[in-house]
């Protein structure tokens, strides 16, 4: 009976239990057990993360292509793409404002660090045009081999558009093949996601064992400010967005997205969280043809958490001087 109840637990509960256990075991092991955790626990987390990385590229490629083909309208895809990019730019801009604003209010609480003996030489930055050029692939296999998400997205969009344009004139047999491949990789993703609790435990436990005592050290205030900003952004921006644009209760939204939120917290990987994100959104009732196009794009270019962290760190470093 107990086993049945354990199997009936939602993915969010299972990941939460794994997260709590990882913190407890990590603190028990401490710095003395950090070597053991890194040698014998972390490898299983790495295996899980490798499986996630393995499935992400085909999921992004075939889900975007399937989404475009399902819409069967180039203009509709362009409209959704434009709205998506504008929305992502707005949320990222708000994230930066929140990060800089809260960090500026709290800068007096940041620790002072001696910087007189520190030196750093910045590498030459990539030009804007080189960045634009780098988005477009020059080889079909290279983006998949290098897991270059932006190039994979460009590939998927081009192939998807080509299928839609040709499909307006005649039936294309390959369409069913792509849709079947998408279903196959989605099923493969579901199988991998069942290992999420184990992966979360094995990824987080060694980190806690090695850094548990340091987390409450001199940089605690920086982390606290960053997490306050994360919570503010999630509660304010995302709650307003899902309620006004999607007509969904924020409570229902956060409850449904909790597995993705907790996995993102433990793995610190937006792309790695994409499969769980897609599963959560699907269970919330989002249209597959929209989510299969929007989510891979968001996992690559909509880094609100990173934007907040960069803002907090910029103020922190300035305060140190």
Tab-separated table of C-alpha atoms in Angstrom:
chain	number	residue	atom	x	y	z
A	1	UNK	CA	0.000	0.000	0.000
A	2	UNK	CA	2.867	2.336	0.902
A	3	UNK	CA	4.564	1.613	-2.411
A	4	UNK	CA	1.395	2.470	-4.279
A	5	UNK	CA	1.124	5.787	-2.450
A	6	UNK	CA	4.763	6.580	-3.241
A	7	UNK	CA	4.152	5.871	-6.911
A	8	UNK	CA	1.028	8.025	-6.874
A	9	UNK	CA	2.942	11.072	-5.616
A	10	UNK	CA	3.139	13.944	-8.088
A	11	UNK	CA	6.490	14.737	-9.667
A	12	UNK	CA	6.606	18.015	-7.713
A	13	UNK	CA	6.296	16.201	-4.359
A	14	UNK	CA	8.906	13.635	-5.345
A	15	UNK	CA	11.381	16.336	-6.411
A	16	UNK	CA	10.679	18.349	-3.243
A	17	UNK	CA	11.356	15.301	-1.055
A	18	UNK	CA	14.568	14.630	-2.988
A	19	UNK	CA	15.609	18.278	-2.582
A	20	UNK	CA	15.026	18.203	1.200
A	21	UNK	CA	16.859	14.882	1.544
A	22	UNK	CA	19.777	16.239	-0.494
A	23	UNK	CA	20.108	19.224	1.852
A	24	UNK	CA	19.896	17.030	4.973
A	25	UNK	CA	22.369	14.404	3.707
A	26	UNK	CA	24.681	17.098	2.364
A	27	UNK	CA	24.789	18.883	5.730
A	28	UNK	CA	25.360	15.561	7.530
A	29	UNK	CA	28.253	14.666	5.221
A	30	UNK	CA	29.748	18.155	5.523
A	31	UNK	CA	33.191	19.027	4.201
A	32	UNK	CA	34.591	15.702	5.470
A	33	UNK	CA	32.179	13.763	3.303
A	34	UNK	CA	32.367	16.132	0.329
A	35	UNK	CA	34.948	13.946	-1.437
A	36	UNK	CA	32.705	10.888	-1.036
A	37	UNK	CA	29.689	12.814	-2.344
A	38	UNK	CA	31.631	14.095	-5.351
A	39	UNK	CA	33.069	10.662	-6.162
A	40	UNK	CA	30.083	8.382	-5.596
A	41	UNK	CA	26.884	10.516	-5.569
A	42	UNK	CA	27.548	13.264	-8.110
A	43	UNK	CA	28.268	10.829	-11.017
A	44	UNK	CA	24.664	9.585	-10.919
A	45	UNK	CA	23.485	13.195	-11.118
A	46	UNK	CA	25.824	13.735	-14.053
A	47	UNK	CA	24.360	10.667	-15.787
A	48	UNK	CA	20.848	12.071	-15.343
A	49	UNK	CA	21.928	15.507	-16.616
A	50	UNK	CA	23.578	13.864	-19.635
A	51	UNK	CA	20.314	12.071	-20.432
A	52	UNK	CA	18.457	15.399	-20.198
A	53	UNK	CA	21.003	17.063	-22.490
A	54	UNK	CA	20.733	14.126	-24.897
A	55	UNK	CA	16.961	14.531	-25.239
A	56	UNK	CA	16.874	18.351	-25.359
A	57	UNK	CA	18.273	18.808	-28.899
A	58	UNK	CA	15.857	16.447	-30.695
A	59	UNK	CA	12.978	17.725	-28.530
A	60	UNK	CA	13.710	21.336	-29.542
A	61	UNK	CA	14.185	20.457	-33.225
A	62	UNK	CA	11.125	18.267	-33.692
A	63	UNK	CA	8.784	20.103	-31.296
A	64	UNK	CA	9.303	23.460	-33.038
A	65	UNK	CA	8.933	21.828	-36.449
A	66	UNK	CA	5.770	20.020	-35.317
A	67	UNK	CA	4.369	23.240	-33.849
A	68	UNK	CA	4.932	25.159	-37.093
A	69	UNK	CA	3.529	22.332	-39.231
A	70	UNK	CA	0.472	22.037	-36.965
A	71	UNK	CA	-0.306	25.756	-37.380
A	72	UNK	CA	-0.084	25.387	-41.186
A	73	UNK	CA	0.202	29.148	-41.608
A	74	UNK	CA	3.456	31.073	-41.997
A	75	UNK	CA	1.773	34.361	-41.039
A	76	UNK	CA	0.389	32.839	-37.819
A	77	UNK	CA	3.843	31.531	-36.882
A	78	UNK	CA	5.364	34.957	-37.579
A	79	UNK	CA	2.723	36.679	-35.460
A	80	UNK	CA	3.247	34.316	-32.521
A	81	UNK	CA	7.025	34.611	-32.876
A	82	UNK	CA	6.909	38.417	-32.802
A	83	UNK	CA	4.606	38.491	-29.758
A	84	UNK	CA	6.841	35.956	-28.004
A	85	UNK	CA	10.055	37.922	-28.582
A	86	UNK	CA	8.421	41.195	-27.461
A	87	UNK	CA	7.098	39.503	-24.300
A	88	UNK	CA	10.500	37.995	-23.525
A	89	UNK	CA	12.225	41.358	-23.993
A	90	UNK	CA	9.748	43.026	-21.636
A	91	UNK	CA	10.063	40.405	-18.877
A	92	UNK	CA	13.866	40.468	-19.125
A	93	UNK	CA	13.889	44.273	-18.906
A	94	UNK	CA	11.655	44.132	-15.810
A	95	UNK	CA	13.955	41.476	-14.308
A	96	UNK	CA	16.987	43.744	-14.763
A	97	UNK	CA	15.137	46.679	-13.176
A	98	UNK	CA	14.106	44.531	-10.184
A	99	UNK	CA	17.660	43.194	-9.760
A	100	UNK	CA	19.315	46.613	-9.923
A	101	UNK	CA	16.602	48.297	-7.818
A	102	UNK	CA	16.532	45.835	-4.907
A	103	UNK	CA	20.333	45.477	-4.914
A	104	UNK	CA	20.727	49.264	-4.798
A	105	UNK	CA	18.437	49.444	-1.752
A	106	UNK	CA	20.416	46.693	-0.021
A	107	UNK	CA	23.934	47.709	-1.056
A	108	UNK	CA	24.745	48.988	2.439
A	109	UNK	CA	24.298	45.431	3.761
A	110	UNK	CA	26.797	43.884	1.351
A	111	UNK	CA	30.125	42.771	2.859
A	112	UNK	CA	33.228	44.821	2.110
A	113	UNK	CA	35.960	42.830	0.387
A	114	UNK	CA	39.583	43.888	0.002
A	115	UNK	CA	40.147	44.561	-3.690
A	116	UNK	CA	43.549	46.273	-3.684
A	117	UNK	CA	45.492	43.140	-4.688
A	118	UNK	CA	43.012	41.832	-7.231
A	119	UNK	CA	43.608	42.095	-10.975
A	120	UNK	CA	41.497	40.995	-13.915
A	121	UNK	CA	41.948	41.303	-17.661
A	122	UNK	CA	38.702	41.134	-19.595
A	123	UNK	CA	38.694	39.153	-22.814
A	124	UNK	CA	37.764	40.893	-26.036
A	125	UNK	CA	33.992	40.890	-26.332
A	126	UNK	CA	32.212	39.389	-29.340
A	127	UNK	CA	30.839	42.083	-31.635
A	128	UNK	CA	27.100	42.450	-32.153
A	129	UNK	CA	27.336	41.432	-35.817
A	130	UNK	CA	29.430	38.359	-34.979
A	131	UNK	CA	26.736	37.366	-32.497
A	132	UNK	CA	24.064	37.721	-35.201
A	133	UNK	CA	26.141	35.692	-37.669
A	134	UNK	CA	26.669	32.982	-35.031
A	135	UNK	CA	22.924	32.378	-34.776
A	136	UNK	CA	22.766	30.943	-38.292
A	137	UNK	CA	24.203	27.436	-38.836
A	138	UNK	CA	26.717	26.653	-41.585
A	139	UNK	CA	26.425	22.898	-41.104
A	140	UNK	CA	23.386	20.698	-40.541
A	141	UNK	CA	24.943	18.403	-37.930
A	142	UNK	CA	27.172	20.892	-36.060
A	143	UNK	CA	24.344	22.596	-34.080
A	144	UNK	CA	23.076	19.190	-32.914
A	145	UNK	CA	26.568	17.970	-32.008
A	146	UNK	CA	27.428	21.201	-30.154
A	147	UNK	CA	23.938	21.631	-28.618
A	148	UNK	CA	23.764	25.172	-30.023
A	149	UNK	CA	20.117	25.919	-29.211
A	150	UNK	CA	19.771	29.132	-31.228
A	151	UNK	CA	21.082	27.436	-34.352
A	152	UNK	CA	18.811	24.425	-33.765
A	153	UNK	CA	15.838	26.797	-33.446
A	154	UNK	CA	16.776	28.502	-36.743
A	155	UNK	CA	17.061	25.072	-38.415
A	156	UNK	CA	13.678	23.994	-37.080
A	157	UNK	CA	11.988	27.218	-38.189
A	158	UNK	CA	13.449	27.050	-41.714
A	159	UNK	CA	12.531	23.380	-42.200
A	160	UNK	CA	9.102	23.941	-40.634
A	161	UNK	CA	8.388	26.897	-42.928
A	162	UNK	CA	9.525	24.889	-45.960
A	163	UNK	CA	7.170	22.037	-45.053
A	164	UNK	CA	4.238	24.455	-44.603
A	165	UNK	CA	4.899	26.213	-47.947
A	166	UNK	CA	5.236	22.937	-49.884
A	167	UNK	CA	2.261	21.486	-48.005
A	168	UNK	CA	0.039	24.244	-49.394
A	169	UNK	CA	0.546	22.736	-52.865
A	170	UNK	CA	0.567	19.001	-52.137
A	171	UNK	CA	0.621	16.463	-49.332
A	172	UNK	CA	4.063	15.693	-47.908
A	173	UNK	CA	4.616	12.181	-46.587
A	174	UNK	CA	7.548	13.288	-44.419
A	175	UNK	CA	5.213	15.350	-42.204
A	176	UNK	CA	3.831	12.236	-40.514
A	177	UNK	CA	7.390	11.035	-40.009
A	178	UNK	CA	8.399	14.243	-38.209
A	179	UNK	CA	5.263	14.145	-36.061
A	180	UNK	CA	5.995	10.509	-35.175
A	181	UNK	CA	9.602	11.374	-34.283
A	182	UNK	CA	8.331	14.166	-32.050
A	183	UNK	CA	6.038	11.715	-30.245
A	184	UNK	CA	8.883	9.201	-29.872
A	185	UNK	CA	11.225	11.727	-28.288
A	186	UNK	CA	8.450	13.069	-26.058
A	187	UNK	CA	7.836	9.529	-24.778
A	188	UNK	CA	11.573	9.094	-24.270
A	189	UNK	CA	11.530	12.380	-22.320
A	190	UNK	CA	8.767	11.063	-20.051
A	191	UNK	CA	10.862	7.983	-19.272
A	192	UNK	CA	13.902	10.109	-18.380
A	193	UNK	CA	11.846	12.507	-16.246
A	194	UNK	CA	10.805	9.664	-13.958
A	195	UNK	CA	14.419	9.734	-12.745
A	196	UNK	CA	14.168	13.437	-11.811
A	197	UNK	CA	14.028	12.918	-8.000
A	198	UNK	CA	17.186	10.773	-8.107
A	199	UNK	CA	18.880	13.294	-10.385
A	200	UNK	CA	17.979	16.232	-8.125
A	201	UNK	CA	19.293	14.434	-5.042
A	202	UNK	CA	22.561	13.416	-6.693
A	203	UNK	CA	23.165	16.881	-8.172
A	204	UNK	CA	22.383	18.914	-5.050
A	205	UNK	CA	23.804	16.724	-2.275
A	206	UNK	CA	27.504	17.154	-3.245
A	207	UNK	CA	27.023	20.930	-3.591
A	208	UNK	CA	25.531	21.189	-0.099
A	209	UNK	CA	28.239	18.922	1.349
A	210	UNK	CA	31.004	21.077	-0.115
A	211	UNK	CA	29.489	24.540	0.331
A	212	UNK	CA	26.931	24.145	3.127
A	213	UNK	CA	28.913	26.108	5.675
A	214	UNK	CA	30.023	28.705	3.140
A	215	UNK	CA	26.462	29.479	2.047
A	216	UNK	CA	25.822	31.220	5.365
A	217	UNK	CA	29.159	33.028	5.110
A	218	UNK	CA	30.189	36.384	3.712
A	219	UNK	CA	28.139	36.114	0.508
A	220	UNK	CA	24.858	35.218	2.251
A	221	UNK	CA	23.461	38.727	1.782
A	222	UNK	CA	24.165	38.669	-1.955
A	223	UNK	CA	22.316	35.361	-2.287
A	224	UNK	CA	19.471	36.611	-0.102
A	225	UNK	CA	18.995	39.737	-2.234
A	226	UNK	CA	19.107	37.659	-5.425
A	227	UNK	CA	16.450	35.234	-4.147
A	228	UNK	CA	14.243	38.097	-2.956
A	229	UNK	CA	14.420	39.459	-6.510
A	230	UNK	CA	13.610	36.031	-7.986
A	231	UNK	CA	10.543	35.713	-5.786
A	232	UNK	CA	9.392	39.281	-6.543
A	233	UNK	CA	9.755	38.718	-10.276
A	234	UNK	CA	7.969	35.357	-10.208
A	235	UNK	CA	5.117	36.500	-7.976
A	236	UNK	CA	4.560	39.897	-9.612
A	237	UNK	CA	5.479	39.512	-13.292
A	238	UNK	CA	4.471	35.907	-13.915
A	239	UNK	CA	1.304	36.091	-11.806
A	240	UNK	CA	0.101	39.172	-13.671
A	241	UNK	CA	1.084	37.649	-17.033
A	242	UNK	CA	-0.696	34.307	-16.605
A	243	UNK	CA	-3.788	35.952	-15.125
A	244	UNK	CA	-4.193	38.757	-17.687
A	245	UNK	CA	-2.919	36.995	-20.824
A	246	UNK	CA	-3.738	33.367	-20.111
A	247	UNK	CA	-6.746	33.669	-17.834
A	248	UNK	CA	-5.136	31.189	-15.437
A	249	UNK	CA	-5.076	31.506	-11.656
A	250	UNK	CA	-1.529	32.252	-10.424
A	251	UNK	CA	-1.965	29.629	-7.690
A	252	UNK	CA	-2.892	26.983	-10.279
A	253	UNK	CA	0.010	28.113	-12.458
A	254	UNK	CA	2.687	27.879	-9.750
A	255	UNK	CA	1.268	24.593	-8.482
A	256	UNK	CA	1.415	23.134	-11.977
A	257	UNK	CA	4.904	24.510	-12.681
A	258	UNK	CA	6.419	23.447	-9.337
A	259	UNK	CA	8.315	20.418	-10.748
A	260	UNK	CA	10.041	22.649	-13.317
A	261	UNK	CA	10.745	25.346	-10.716
A	262	UNK	CA	12.360	22.924	-8.273
A	263	UNK	CA	14.368	21.168	-10.954
A	264	UNK	CA	15.619	24.512	-12.266
A	265	UNK	CA	16.614	25.453	-8.694
A	266	UNK	CA	18.620	22.266	-8.176
A	267	UNK	CA	20.196	21.982	-11.636
A	268	UNK	CA	20.663	25.711	-12.468
A	269	UNK	CA	20.019	24.847	-16.114
A	270	UNK	CA	17.308	26.490	-18.219
A	271	UNK	CA	17.807	24.182	-21.198
A	272	UNK	CA	18.026	21.139	-18.919
A	273	UNK	CA	14.689	22.093	-17.368
A	274	UNK	CA	12.998	22.371	-20.787
A	275	UNK	CA	11.600	18.791	-20.913
A	276	UNK	CA	9.992	19.137	-17.466
A	277	UNK	CA	8.769	22.615	-18.412
A	278	UNK	CA	7.043	21.229	-21.509
A	279	UNK	CA	5.412	18.442	-19.473
A	280	UNK	CA	4.107	20.900	-16.854
A	281	UNK	CA	2.721	23.301	-19.456
A	282	UNK	CA	1.026	20.432	-21.270
A	283	UNK	CA	-0.677	19.329	-18.027
A	284	UNK	CA	-1.829	22.923	-17.436
A	285	UNK	CA	-3.698	22.732	-20.743
A	286	UNK	CA	-1.528	24.907	-22.980
A	287	UNK	CA	-1.899	24.455	-26.728
A	288	UNK	CA	0.860	22.089	-27.877
A	289	UNK	CA	1.424	23.866	-31.183
A	290	UNK	CA	2.119	27.099	-29.259
A	291	UNK	CA	4.150	25.652	-26.367
A	292	UNK	CA	6.316	23.534	-28.671
A	293	UNK	CA	7.392	26.730	-30.437
A	294	UNK	CA	7.526	29.203	-27.530
A	295	UNK	CA	9.197	27.159	-24.764
A	296	UNK	CA	12.401	26.119	-26.613
A	297	UNK	CA	12.844	29.746	-27.642
A	298	UNK	CA	12.332	30.912	-24.060
A	299	UNK	CA	14.784	28.386	-22.626
A	300	UNK	CA	17.440	29.880	-24.889
A	301	UNK	CA	16.882	33.643	-24.912
A	302	UNK	CA	14.556	34.462	-21.979
A	303	UNK	CA	17.019	34.345	-19.057
A	304	UNK	CA	15.171	36.446	-16.466
A	305	UNK	CA	16.913	34.772	-13.526
A	306	UNK	CA	20.322	35.408	-15.073
A	307	UNK	CA	19.360	39.021	-15.767
A	308	UNK	CA	18.444	39.516	-12.089
A	309	UNK	CA	21.631	37.837	-10.883
A	310	UNK	CA	23.811	39.958	-13.183
A	311	UNK	CA	22.142	43.121	-11.870
A	312	UNK	CA	22.625	42.120	-8.219
A	313	UNK	CA	26.254	41.126	-8.833
A	314	UNK	CA	26.982	44.405	-10.644
A	315	UNK	CA	25.779	46.428	-7.636
A	316	UNK	CA	27.568	44.069	-5.228
A	317	UNK	CA	30.903	44.421	-7.059
A	318	UNK	CA	30.466	48.202	-7.214
A	319	UNK	CA	29.746	48.244	-3.452
A	320	UNK	CA	32.967	46.281	-2.808
A	321	UNK	CA	34.972	49.111	-4.324
